[in-house]
Coordinates of C-alpha atoms and ligand atoms in Angstrom, one line a residue:
M1 CA 0.0 0.0 0.0
Q2 CA 1.3 3.4 -0.9
N3 CA 1.9 5.5 2.2
I4 CA -0.3 8.6 2.1
L5 CA 2.1 10.6 4.2
Q6 CA 4.7 10.4 1.4
H7 CA 2.7 11.3 -1.6
T8 CA 0.2 14.1 -1.1
A9 CA 0.5 17.4 -2.8
F10 CA 0.2 19.0 0.6
N11 CA 1.7 18.0 3.9
I12 CA -0.9 15.9 5.6
V13 CA 1.0 15.7 8.9
E14 CA 1.1 19.5 9.1
V15 CA -2.6 19.8 8.0
R16 CA -3.7 17.4 10.7
E17 CA -1.7 19.4 13.3
D18 CA -4.0 22.3 12.3
F19 CA -7.1 20.5 13.6
P20 CA -6.6 20.0 17.4
I21 CA -9.7 17.8 17.7
L22 CA -8.1 15.1 15.6
K23 CA -5.9 14.2 18.6
T24 CA -9.0 13.4 20.7
L25 CA -9.6 9.9 22.0
V26 CA -13.1 8.6 21.7
N27 CA -13.9 5.5 23.7
N28 CA -10.1 5.3 24.4
K29 CA -9.4 5.0 20.7
P30 CA -7.9 7.7 18.4
L31 CA -10.8 9.6 16.8
I32 CA -11.4 8.7 13.2
Y33 CA -13.8 11.4 12.0
F34 CA -15.7 10.3 8.9
D35 CA -18.8 12.5 9.5
N36 CA -17.6 15.5 7.6
G37 CA -20.8 15.7 5.6
A38 CA -22.7 16.5 8.8
T39 CA -20.2 19.1 10.0
A40 CA -16.4 19.5 9.4
Q41 CA -13.8 20.1 12.1
K42 CA -12.3 23.6 12.5
P43 CA -8.6 24.4 12.0
K44 CA -6.8 26.5 14.6
Q45 CA -6.5 29.3 12.0
V46 CA -10.3 29.6 12.3
L47 CA -10.4 29.2 16.1
D48 CA -7.6 31.7 16.5
V49 CA -9.4 34.5 14.6
I50 CA -12.5 34.0 16.6
I51 CA -10.5 34.2 19.9
K52 CA -8.7 37.3 18.5
Y53 CA -12.0 38.9 17.6
Y54 CA -13.5 38.3 21.1
T55 CA -10.3 39.3 22.9
E56 CA -9.4 42.4 20.9
E57 CA -12.3 43.6 18.8
N58 CA -15.6 42.5 20.0
S59 CA -18.1 45.2 19.2
N60 CA -21.3 45.6 17.2
I61 CA -21.0 46.5 13.5
H62 CA -22.2 49.1 11.0
R63 CA -23.5 51.9 13.2
G64 CA -20.6 52.6 15.6
V65 CA -18.3 55.5 15.2
H66 CA -15.8 54.1 17.8
T67 CA -12.7 52.2 16.8
L68 CA -13.7 48.7 17.8
S69 CA -17.0 49.0 16.0
Q70 CA -15.2 50.2 12.9
K71 CA -12.7 47.3 13.1
A72 CA -15.4 44.7 13.5
T73 CA -17.4 46.3 10.6
I74 CA -14.3 46.2 8.4
H75 CA -13.7 42.5 9.2
Y76 CA -17.3 41.5 8.7
E77 CA -17.5 43.3 5.3
L78 CA -14.1 41.9 4.3
A79 CA -15.6 38.4 5.0
R80 CA -18.3 39.3 2.5
E81 CA -15.6 40.2 0.0
I82 CA -13.8 36.9 0.6
V83 CA -17.0 34.9 0.1
K84 CA -17.7 36.9 -3.1
K85 CA -14.2 36.1 -4.5
H86 CA -14.5 32.4 -3.4
I87 CA -17.6 31.7 -5.4
K88 CA -16.7 34.2 -8.1
A89 CA -19.8 36.4 -7.7
S90 CA -19.8 39.7 -9.6
S91 CA -20.4 41.9 -6.6
V92 CA -20.4 41.9 -2.8
N93 CA -24.0 43.1 -3.1
E94 CA -24.9 39.6 -4.1
I95 CA -23.7 38.0 -0.9
I96 CA -26.2 37.7 2.0
F97 CA -25.0 36.2 5.3
T98 CA -27.5 33.8 6.8
R99 CA -27.5 31.2 9.5
G100 CA -26.8 28.5 7.0
T101 CA -28.2 26.6 4.0
T102 CA -31.5 26.0 5.7
E103 CA -32.1 29.7 6.3
S104 CA -31.0 30.5 2.8
V105 CA -33.6 28.2 1.3
N106 CA -36.3 29.6 3.5
L107 CA -35.3 33.1 2.7
V108 CA -35.7 32.6 -1.1
A109 CA -38.8 30.4 -0.7
H110 CA -40.4 33.3 1.3
C111 CA -39.2 36.2 -0.8
F112 CA -39.6 34.6 -4.2
G113 CA -42.8 32.8 -3.3
K114 CA -44.5 36.0 -2.2
L115 CA -43.8 37.7 -5.5
F116 CA -44.0 34.9 -8.0
I117 CA -45.8 31.8 -6.9
N118 CA -49.5 31.4 -7.6
K119 CA -52.1 28.7 -8.0
G120 CA -51.1 26.0 -10.5
D121 CA -47.4 27.1 -10.7
E122 CA -44.8 24.4 -10.5
I123 CA -41.4 24.2 -8.7
I124 CA -39.0 21.5 -9.7
L125 CA -36.8 19.7 -7.1
S126 CA -35.0 16.4 -7.3
V127 CA -35.6 13.1 -5.5
M128 CA -32.2 13.4 -3.8
E129 CA -32.8 16.7 -2.1
H130 CA -32.1 17.3 1.6
H131 CA -35.3 18.0 3.7
S132 CA -34.0 21.6 4.0
N133 CA -34.4 22.0 0.2
I134 CA -37.8 20.4 0.2
L135 CA -39.8 21.6 3.1
P136 CA -39.7 25.4 2.4
W137 CA -40.9 24.8 -1.1
Q138 CA -43.5 22.3 0.0
I139 CA -45.0 24.8 2.5
L140 CA -44.9 27.5 -0.2
C141 CA -46.7 25.2 -2.6
E142 CA -49.3 24.3 0.0
E143 CA -50.0 28.0 0.8
R144 CA -50.2 29.1 -2.8
G145 CA -51.9 26.1 -4.4
A146 CA -48.7 25.4 -6.4
V147 CA -47.2 22.0 -7.3
L148 CA -43.9 20.3 -6.6
K149 CA -42.4 18.3 -9.5
V150 CA -39.6 15.9 -8.8
I151 CA -36.7 14.9 -11.1
P152 CA -36.2 11.2 -10.8
I153 CA -32.8 9.4 -10.6
N154 CA -31.5 6.1 -12.1
E155 CA -30.5 3.2 -9.9
K156 CA -26.9 4.6 -9.6
G157 CA -28.3 7.8 -8.1
E158 CA -27.8 10.0 -11.1
L159 CA -30.4 12.6 -12.1
N160 CA -32.4 11.7 -15.2
L161 CA -31.9 14.9 -17.2
N162 CA -34.3 13.7 -20.0
E163 CA -37.1 13.6 -17.4
Y164 CA -36.0 17.0 -16.2
K165 CA -36.3 18.4 -19.7
K166 CA -39.8 17.1 -19.8
L167 CA -40.8 18.6 -16.5
L168 CA -39.7 22.1 -17.6
S169 CA -42.8 24.0 -18.9
A170 CA -44.5 27.3 -19.0
K171 CA -45.9 26.5 -15.5
T172 CA -42.4 26.1 -14.0
K173 CA -41.5 29.1 -11.9
L174 CA -38.3 27.8 -10.2
V175 CA -35.8 24.9 -10.2
S176 CA -34.1 24.0 -6.9
V177 CA -31.5 21.2 -6.9
S178 CA -28.5 20.3 -4.8
H179 CA -25.0 20.6 -6.4
V180 CA -23.8 17.5 -4.5
S181 CA -26.1 14.9 -2.8
N182 CA -25.3 14.8 0.9
T183 CA -26.4 11.1 1.0
L184 CA -24.9 9.8 -2.2
G185 CA -22.1 12.2 -2.9
V186 CA -23.2 12.3 -6.6
I187 CA -22.2 15.6 -8.3
N188 CA -25.1 16.9 -10.4
D189 CA -24.5 18.7 -13.7
M190 CA -25.6 22.0 -12.5
K191 CA -24.3 23.9 -15.6
E192 CA -26.6 21.8 -17.8
I193 CA -29.5 22.1 -15.3
C194 CA -29.2 25.9 -15.3
A195 CA -28.7 26.1 -19.1
L196 CA -31.9 24.0 -19.8
A197 CA -33.9 26.2 -17.3
K198 CA -32.5 29.4 -18.9
Q199 CA -33.8 28.4 -22.3
K200 CA -37.2 28.9 -20.7
N201 CA -36.2 31.8 -18.6
I202 CA -36.7 29.8 -15.3
P203 CA -34.5 30.8 -12.3
V204 CA -32.4 28.1 -10.7
F205 CA -31.5 27.8 -7.0
I206 CA -28.6 25.6 -6.1
D207 CA -28.1 24.0 -2.6
G208 CA -24.3 24.0 -2.5
A209 CA -24.0 22.7 1.1
Q210 CA -22.0 19.6 0.1
A211 CA -20.2 21.1 -2.9
I212 CA -18.4 24.1 -1.3
P213 CA -16.1 22.0 0.9
H214 CA -15.0 19.8 -2.0
M215 CA -14.7 21.8 -5.2
A216 CA -14.2 25.2 -6.7
V217 CA -17.6 26.9 -7.5
D218 CA -18.1 29.7 -10.0
V219 CA -21.6 31.1 -9.7
Q220 CA -21.2 33.2 -12.9
D221 CA -20.0 30.2 -14.9
L222 CA -22.9 28.1 -13.5
D223 CA -25.2 31.0 -14.4
C224 CA -27.5 30.1 -11.4
D225 CA -29.8 32.7 -9.8
F226 CA -29.2 31.5 -6.3
Y227 CA -26.5 29.5 -4.6
C228 CA -26.2 28.8 -0.9
F229 CA -24.0 26.9 1.6
S230 CA -23.3 26.5 5.4
G231 CA -20.1 27.7 7.0
H232 CA -19.9 24.7 9.4
K233 CA -19.5 22.2 6.6
V234 CA -16.5 24.2 5.2
Y235 CA -14.4 24.3 8.4
A236 CA -16.1 27.5 9.7
P237 CA -18.3 27.8 12.8
T238 CA -22.0 26.8 13.0
G239 CA -24.6 29.5 12.7
I240 CA -23.2 31.3 9.6
G241 CA -24.1 30.6 6.0
V242 CA -24.3 32.3 2.7
L243 CA -26.9 33.0 0.2
Y244 CA -25.7 34.2 -3.2
A245 CA -28.5 35.9 -5.2
K246 CA -28.1 37.7 -8.5
E247 CA -28.4 41.4 -7.9
K248 CA -31.7 41.7 -9.7
W249 CA -33.3 39.4 -7.1
I250 CA -31.8 41.4 -4.2
E251 CA -33.3 44.5 -5.7
I252 CA -36.8 43.2 -6.1
F253 CA -37.2 41.0 -3.1
K254 CA -38.8 42.5 -0.1
P255 CA -37.1 41.9 3.3
Y256 CA -37.5 38.4 4.8
Q257 CA -37.2 39.3 8.4
V258 CA -37.1 43.0 9.5
G259 CA -35.5 44.8 12.3
G260 CA -32.3 46.8 13.1
G261 CA -29.8 46.9 10.3
T262 CA -32.3 46.4 7.5
I263 CA -33.4 50.0 7.1
K264 CA -32.5 53.5 5.8
T265 CA -35.2 55.4 7.6
V266 CA -38.1 54.5 9.9
S267 CA -41.1 56.5 11.0
F268 CA -44.4 55.2 12.2
E269 CA -45.9 56.2 8.9
K270 CA -43.3 54.6 6.5
T271 CA -40.0 52.7 6.5
E272 CA -37.5 52.8 3.8
Y273 CA -35.3 49.6 3.6
A274 CA -31.6 49.4 3.0
D275 CA -30.3 48.5 -0.5
G276 CA -28.3 45.3 -1.1
P277 CA -27.7 42.4 1.3
L278 CA -28.2 44.4 4.5
K279 CA -31.9 44.4 3.7
F280 CA -31.9 40.7 4.6
E281 CA -29.6 40.7 7.6
A282 CA -32.0 41.7 10.4
G283 CA -30.6 42.3 13.9
T284 CA -27.0 41.8 15.1
P285 CA -25.6 39.2 12.7
N286 CA -23.2 36.4 13.5
I287 CA -20.1 38.6 13.3
E288 CA -17.5 36.0 14.6
G289 CA -19.2 33.4 12.3
A290 CA -18.6 35.6 9.2
I291 CA -15.0 36.3 10.3
G292 CA -14.4 32.6 11.0
L293 CA -15.9 31.7 7.6
A294 CA -13.5 34.1 5.9
A295 CA -10.6 32.4 7.7
A296 CA -11.8 29.0 6.7
L297 CA -12.1 29.9 3.1
N298 CA -8.6 31.4 3.2
Y299 CA -7.4 28.2 4.8
I300 CA -8.8 25.9 2.1
N301 CA -7.7 28.2 -0.7
E302 CA -4.1 28.1 0.6
I303 CA -4.2 24.3 0.2
G304 CA -6.1 24.7 -3.1
L305 CA -9.4 23.3 -4.0
E306 CA -8.0 21.3 -6.9
T307 CA -5.6 19.6 -4.5
I308 CA -8.4 19.0 -2.0
S309 CA -10.7 17.5 -4.7
A310 CA -8.0 15.2 -6.1
Y311 CA -6.9 14.0 -2.7
E312 CA -10.5 13.4 -1.4
H313 CA -11.3 11.6 -4.7
E314 CA -8.4 9.3 -4.1
L315 CA -9.6 8.6 -0.5
T316 CA -13.1 7.9 -1.8
Q317 CA -11.9 5.5 -4.5
Y318 CA -9.6 3.7 -2.0
A319 CA -12.5 3.3 0.5
T320 CA -14.9 2.2 -2.2
Q321 CA -12.6 -0.5 -3.5
K322 CA -12.0 -1.8 0.1
L323 CA -15.8 -1.8 0.8
K324 CA -16.4 -3.7 -2.4
Q325 CA -14.1 -6.5 -1.2
L326 CA -16.4 -7.1 1.8
T327 CA -19.3 -9.5 1.2
N328 CA -22.9 -8.2 1.6
V329 CA -22.0 -4.6 1.3
I330 CA -24.2 -2.5 -0.9
I331 CA -23.0 0.9 -2.0
Y332 CA -25.5 3.6 -3.1
G333 CA -24.4 6.3 -5.6
D334 CA -21.4 4.3 -6.8
V335 CA -20.5 6.7 -9.7
A336 CA -17.2 8.1 -10.9
N337 CA -18.2 11.8 -10.6
K338 CA -18.8 12.1 -6.9
A339 CA -17.6 14.0 -3.9
S340 CA -16.0 12.2 -0.9
V341 CA -19.2 10.7 0.5
I342 CA -20.0 6.9 0.6
S343 CA -23.3 5.6 1.6
F344 CA -23.7 1.9 2.1
N345 CA -25.5 -0.9 3.9
V346 CA -24.6 -4.4 5.0
K347 CA -27.3 -6.9 4.0
G348 CA -29.4 -8.1 7.0
I349 CA -27.8 -5.6 9.5
H350 CA -29.4 -2.3 10.6
P351 CA -27.2 0.7 9.9
F352 CA -27.6 2.0 13.5
D353 CA -26.0 -1.2 14.9
V354 CA -23.0 -0.8 12.6
G355 CA -22.7 2.9 13.5
T356 CA -22.8 2.1 17.3
L357 CA -20.1 -0.6 17.1
L358 CA -17.9 1.7 15.0
D359 CA -18.3 4.4 17.6
K360 CA -17.0 2.0 20.2
Q361 CA -13.8 1.9 18.1
G362 CA -13.5 5.7 17.9
I363 CA -14.9 5.8 14.4
A364 CA -17.5 8.5 13.7
V365 CA -19.8 7.8 10.8
R366 CA -23.4 8.9 10.3
T367 CA -26.3 6.4 10.1
G368 CA -29.9 7.0 9.2
H369 CA -31.9 8.8 6.5
H370 CA -29.5 11.8 6.3
C371 CA -32.5 14.1 6.0
T372 CA -33.3 12.6 2.6
Q373 CA -36.3 10.4 3.3
P374 CA -37.7 10.6 -0.2
L375 CA -34.4 9.2 -1.5
M376 CA -34.6 6.4 1.1
Q377 CA -38.1 5.7 -0.1
Y378 CA -36.7 5.5 -3.7
F379 CA -34.2 2.9 -2.6
N380 CA -36.7 1.3 -0.3
I381 CA -34.4 1.3 2.7
P382 CA -34.7 2.9 6.2
G383 CA -31.3 4.4 6.1
T384 CA -27.6 3.9 5.2
I385 CA -24.2 4.1 6.9
R386 CA -22.4 7.2 5.5
A387 CA -18.7 7.8 5.6
S388 CA -17.8 11.2 4.4
F389 CA -14.1 12.3 4.1
A390 CA -12.3 15.6 4.4
F391 CA -8.7 16.4 3.3
Y392 CA -7.4 15.7 6.8
N393 CA -8.5 12.1 6.6
T394 CA -6.0 9.4 5.5
K395 CA -5.9 6.0 3.9
E396 CA -4.5 4.6 7.2
E397 CA -7.8 5.8 8.8
I398 CA -9.7 4.0 6.1
D399 CA -7.8 0.8 6.8
V400 CA -8.8 1.0 10.5
F401 CA -12.4 1.8 9.5
I402 CA -12.5 -1.3 7.2
L403 CA -11.1 -3.5 10.0
G404 CA -13.6 -2.0 12.5
L405 CA -16.4 -2.6 10.0
E406 CA -15.4 -6.2 9.5
K407 CA -15.4 -6.7 13.3
A408 CA -18.8 -5.1 13.6
I409 CA -20.2 -7.2 10.8
K410 CA -18.9 -10.4 12.5
M411 CA -20.5 -9.4 15.8
L412 CA -23.8 -8.6 14.3
S413 CA -24.1 -11.5 11.8
Ligands
LIG501 N1 -28.6 20.7 2.1 C1 -27.7 19.7 2.1 C2 -27.3 19.1 0.8 C3 -27.1 19.4 3.3 O1 -26.1 18.4 3.3 C4 -27.4 20.0 4.5 C5 -26.8 19.6 5.8 N2 -26.8 18.3 6.0 C6 -28.4 21.0 4.4 C7 -29.0 21.3 3.2 C8 -28.8 21.8 5.6 O2 -27.7 22.5 6.1 P1 -27.7 23.3 7.5 O3 -28.2 22.3 8.5 O4 -26.3 23.7 7.7 O5 -28.6 24.4 7.3

């Protein structure tokens, strides 16, 4: 076996040193963290800027004339600039800070829905969507008498784009699809999905929660109308996320929540709202979250997303090959074009039991429906075991995981 420590384009030993939690013992065993799809660990570069912010700069933003407030404002707005550059948006005015992917979807469903969704209209999703990219649209459709249409997948877990083409019609008001499936890891051809929708002038919303940690994203190249992600999956804190929206939508949408920070002038007779993203950032925002997110994006950009993608792909292929050597293992979404997520089951064994026995060996995987119950219904299973890798994981950890899995299977058979 090739030793991963010798070959990577980045220094994995140094990288692992950046993540203090990786030294933790779980059940007296060295932690092997394969639950990155749920949330990723934070490097000390991110932890350090948060401590620095609270020890040296803590202050509220935007309306203070004093030095600390101005410093905090500069760093918060610099974070917006870093996000803009990271996803190649054309302007900082297109970057709204939210609590995460879930809030970003809710924001657009609310604002877009109020203006454009009426009885009989249709919204297209796919069968592999996370509940967060289903429920806001479902409620909207219920309220407005609109209809959800669902792009099917094939047995490998790939979207059926021919069926998608057939679903696009004059009734379609919006398409909302995940860039990468959190359960299968399958990467969807969002460029094609956007291009097909554009032919009929239909806006596209992309749930990028599982794409942003693993690949370079260019929202202008995708030509999507909306793109969102969560900070915590990309090595930043929880409670911060991003909604990218083309400026035309920012201009025409009415505020989603209102309060301090969203206005130009207020009187009891009339309120004039702020221009740009501030219109959607009501109340004191997650300042340290935004600053932490900027530090996280800087961190991964220093390693390079191409390097990260290539290394994670290698880990995924290695683990997939090892899993395939075990009898009774079924892998879902076994395609070449995927991010570092592997969902599988062991015939005759409940995923929870496997997950529990792996935990006893210090190995963290996720088990269950992964907030994708419609996808579980498609495969006719209650759930899967999901191993999701980050660039700080190693082939050695995969070897330990495979041994642990074999042990668990033996005990449960
Ligand atoms: N969409 C996808 C594809 C996800 O993986 C997740 C998180 N599992 C979400 C949406 C929701 O993200 P959050 O809980 O950070 O809002």
